[in-house]
Amino acid sequence: MENEALSNSDRRDFLVKLTSVVGGAGVAATCVPFVASMNPSSDVLAKAETEVDLTGIPPGGLRTVAWQGKPVFILRRTPDEIKEAQASNGGFDPQPDSQRVKNPEWLVVIGVCTHMGCVPNKEGPGWTCHCHGSQYDDSGRVTRGPAPKNLEVPPYHFVSENKIVIGKAA
Amino acid sequence: MKSKIINWIDQRFPLTSFVEHDLTGYPTPRNLSYWWNFGFLAGFVLVLQVVTGIFLAMHYKADVSLSFDSIQHIMRDVNYGWLLRYMHAMGASAFFFVIFVHMARTLYYGSYRAPRELLWWTGQGLLLLLMATAFMGYLLPWGQMSFWGATVITNLFRATPFFGDQVVIWLRGDFTVGDATLSRFFSLHYLFPFIIIGAVIVHLVALHTVKSSNPSGIDLAAKDNIPFHPYFTIKDLYGLGLFLMLYSVFVFFIPDSLIEPANNIPANPMMTPNHIVPEWYFLPFYAILRSVPNMVGGVVAMGVSVIIFAFMPYLDRSRIPGGARYRPIYRIQFYLFMADMLVLGFVGYYPPTNQSILIGQIATLCYFGSFILVPFISKVEERWLIKRGLPPEVMALIESEKHEKSNKGDKL
Amino acid sequence: MKKLMMILASCLIATSVMASEAELKTVKVGHDVQTLERGVDAVMTNCHSCHSLKYITYRDLVVAGVDAKKVDAWRGDQPLSAPLLSQMSAADAAQAFGIAPPDLSLMAKAREGGANYVYSYLLGYYTGPDGVTGNHYYPPTKMPDILGVSTAPQDQQAKIQDTAHDIVSFLSWASDPHADERIRLGYYVMAYLVVLTTLLYLVKKRVWSKLK
């Protein structure tokens, strides 16, 4: 009996190994749907892109829209505001205005203070965060601390003159 | 390194000895047939149900205004949500299928006989827990069948003496099945599986004390036992492969075959569907409920029909081991009982007509009758078989048992 | 023996119960995008003014391959994520018909007979001898004969049947949008399980062959 087992051992080992590998692959593949089910569902992903109709925002007007559950500021800047924004490079986190807009008339930034995540308020020119007093200019660039960075520009693109889609760059 | 760690653990916890004693080296009769695979399969389905259930609970909402929608959210929006839900829904049926076969095997081979009474009773407790869990889980999708099923079953408790109506309202937390009912059913549906796991451990401890029964019904000599691993690990895994094929056919190709169409309509407390039926695994018991023309009587009959299996160790008075294998009359009785269950299942499925009620009543009488007749038939059969002559090893066993008994009598 | 007779008897009852129900027409639902698009078109024209499909959004239609321009025309100024709610409120509909028209998202799964039932029902209208329109499959229906089955001349019946087929195909998709994916995955899973079980059988045979 022992000898018989020995003479067959090579083949048996291969068979057992093969079966273990195939079975293990099956267990691993079975994990995929379980892990995937915890990722955002399709209705949540649908919120990854938000379509915004820009008609009805007057020059100098601000509209706050929700994108992925976060507030996004859409500011229609007046020619004066554009001129002022283009004249400076901001404060702690210098960046030219041209890099922060697709169309100088429209500023689109995520309305979450880069310091501790509060939502800044529009006050006079720019925004002020009331949590810790950070200030941003009309290009969303930080002009007074403690915020370390400019307001983030979300990926967006113009689908027509008066319509943007936030969430996708092109 | 590996052995070092294991040594370290072994000095503090009996890991190796436990694994050797109860898993790898557990002595198992070598003559077990594939009918002995179903206990392992039940354990597998339990794990499957717990895992799919936990993931479903991440997306499910137990609120009458949201639960139906949340199921549709799972079916449509959640990544592979449809797979999780169908696995869980078909898993419930698979669980009962596996358990019923497991029980039928026990009945056929007489595995409930001494010394395995406690093993059989803990199994009975598991069946009751499983039924309760399945019943509460069925309310959660909040479809028409869910709602009316829960309404009918909670109403069974009106049969409680003196406090019937209060008990029903207490169970529901509302005057009808409502939000309070749904929330508590969800809570308990999540809890019960863990109680089941605990009860399974008790069931396994009992098993490992008395060891597995085997088709011959005779406790085998040590030389006829073989270690569980690798012989039964691989046999169980092969059986699992076959089981998974059948299960996958249901999950992937005909998942709606076991979901009543009416459960795709949101619960409406103002309108009962024309034809309400329980899930297939409750049908025979439901038929017994409907066969008794009196409300309390019907409820009692249904309860007894589930509990009555527990009396088998005492009802069966034959000393001949091996269940139906050496007992032709018992074998006929077993098959007739299975047929009777099928008839009851059919009767339970179809709306009551004069004809079906009559058939149901006859089948119900046969159901209880077969239990009541077991003591007489088994005794008469034993006498007849001993007279006719049995295999010598079976006779030897009967003799030795007689000896043991008389020895005990002497001591007393 | 007595019990065996009873099984036979119960089987006979089972078949007779089934036969007493009106025989459903069978339909083979289409799964291709063209059928789906024609179906949703027909639903938007014929059903959507009264019936909602609240579990289907306009985006679902686009994702399923329906022409985005058509979807834009249907949704008007509603966002893509809006569900296909009917133009008529449930209260108005209840006023007009005496009953709120049911949601159609799950209709192809919510009736005994499924898609066959919906198909038979849509084509089941007839004009009775008293000139009143009735339905063979659901006599108490409050829904008018929207496809005109009971009044259309013989040469248009085929076209109506095509429309009903498209509607049912779309409703089948709507009731179970992942069905095609599920069946495709099912074939892979079955193939895998056949391989795995064969291997397990071989290992089992080998392990047990050591026992003599």
PDB file of N, CA, C and O in Angstrom, chain B residues 108 246 275-276 353 364 366 412:
ATOM      1  N   TYR B 108     -34.178   7.671   7.962  1.00  0.00           N
ATOM      2  CA  TYR B 108     -34.043   6.433   7.197  1.00  0.00           C
ATOM      3  C   TYR B 108     -33.104   5.451   7.902  1.00  0.00           C
ATOM      4  O   TYR B 108     -33.415   4.282   8.059  1.00  0.00           O
ATOM      5  N   LEU B 246     -25.847  22.843  -8.616  1.00  0.00           N
ATOM      6  CA  LEU B 246     -27.304  22.938  -8.528  1.00  0.00           C
ATOM      7  C   LEU B 246     -27.717  24.335  -8.051  1.00  0.00           C
ATOM      8  O   LEU B 246     -28.604  24.978  -8.615  1.00  0.00           O
ATOM      9  N   HIS B 275     -54.134  34.815  -3.912  1.00  0.00           N
ATOM     10  CA  HIS B 275     -53.610  33.494  -3.582  1.00  0.00           C
ATOM     11  C   HIS B 275     -52.342  33.682  -2.778  1.00  0.00           C
ATOM     12  O   HIS B 275     -51.307  34.032  -3.329  1.00  0.00           O
ATOM     13  N   ILE B 276     -52.434  33.530  -1.456  1.00  0.00           N
ATOM     14  CA  ILE B 276     -51.185  33.651  -0.701  1.00  0.00           C
ATOM     15  C   ILE B 276     -50.693  32.264  -0.310  1.00  0.00           C
ATOM     16  O   ILE B 276     -51.445  31.410   0.137  1.00  0.00           O
ATOM     17  N   THR B 353     -59.902  23.893  -2.015  1.00  0.00           N
ATOM     18  CA  THR B 353     -61.193  23.519  -2.597  1.00  0.00           C
ATOM     19  C   THR B 353     -61.688  22.369  -1.734  1.00  0.00           C
ATOM     20  O   THR B 353     -60.916  21.816  -0.945  1.00  0.00           O
ATOM     21  N   THR B 364     -53.003  14.607   6.474  1.00  0.00           N
ATOM     22  CA  THR B 364     -52.645  15.001   7.837  1.00  0.00           C
ATOM     23  C   THR B 364     -52.814  13.812   8.788  1.00  0.00           C
ATOM     24  O   THR B 364     -51.950  13.556   9.638  1.00  0.00           O
ATOM     25  N   CYS B 366     -52.616  10.701   7.968  1.00  0.00           N
ATOM     26  CA  CYS B 366     -51.526   9.776   7.664  1.00  0.00           C
ATOM     27  C   CYS B 366     -50.232  10.247   8.321  1.00  0.00           C
ATOM     28  O   CYS B 366     -49.449   9.452   8.842  1.00  0.00           O
ATOM     29  N   LEU B 412     -29.080  -2.416  40.020  1.00  0.00           N
ATOM     30  CA  LEU B 412     -30.171  -1.732  40.720  1.00  0.00           C
ATOM     31  C   LEU B 412     -30.756  -2.689  41.758  1.00  0.00           C
ATOM     32  O   LEU B 412     -31.187  -2.368  42.785  1.00  0.00           O
TER      33      LEU B 412
END
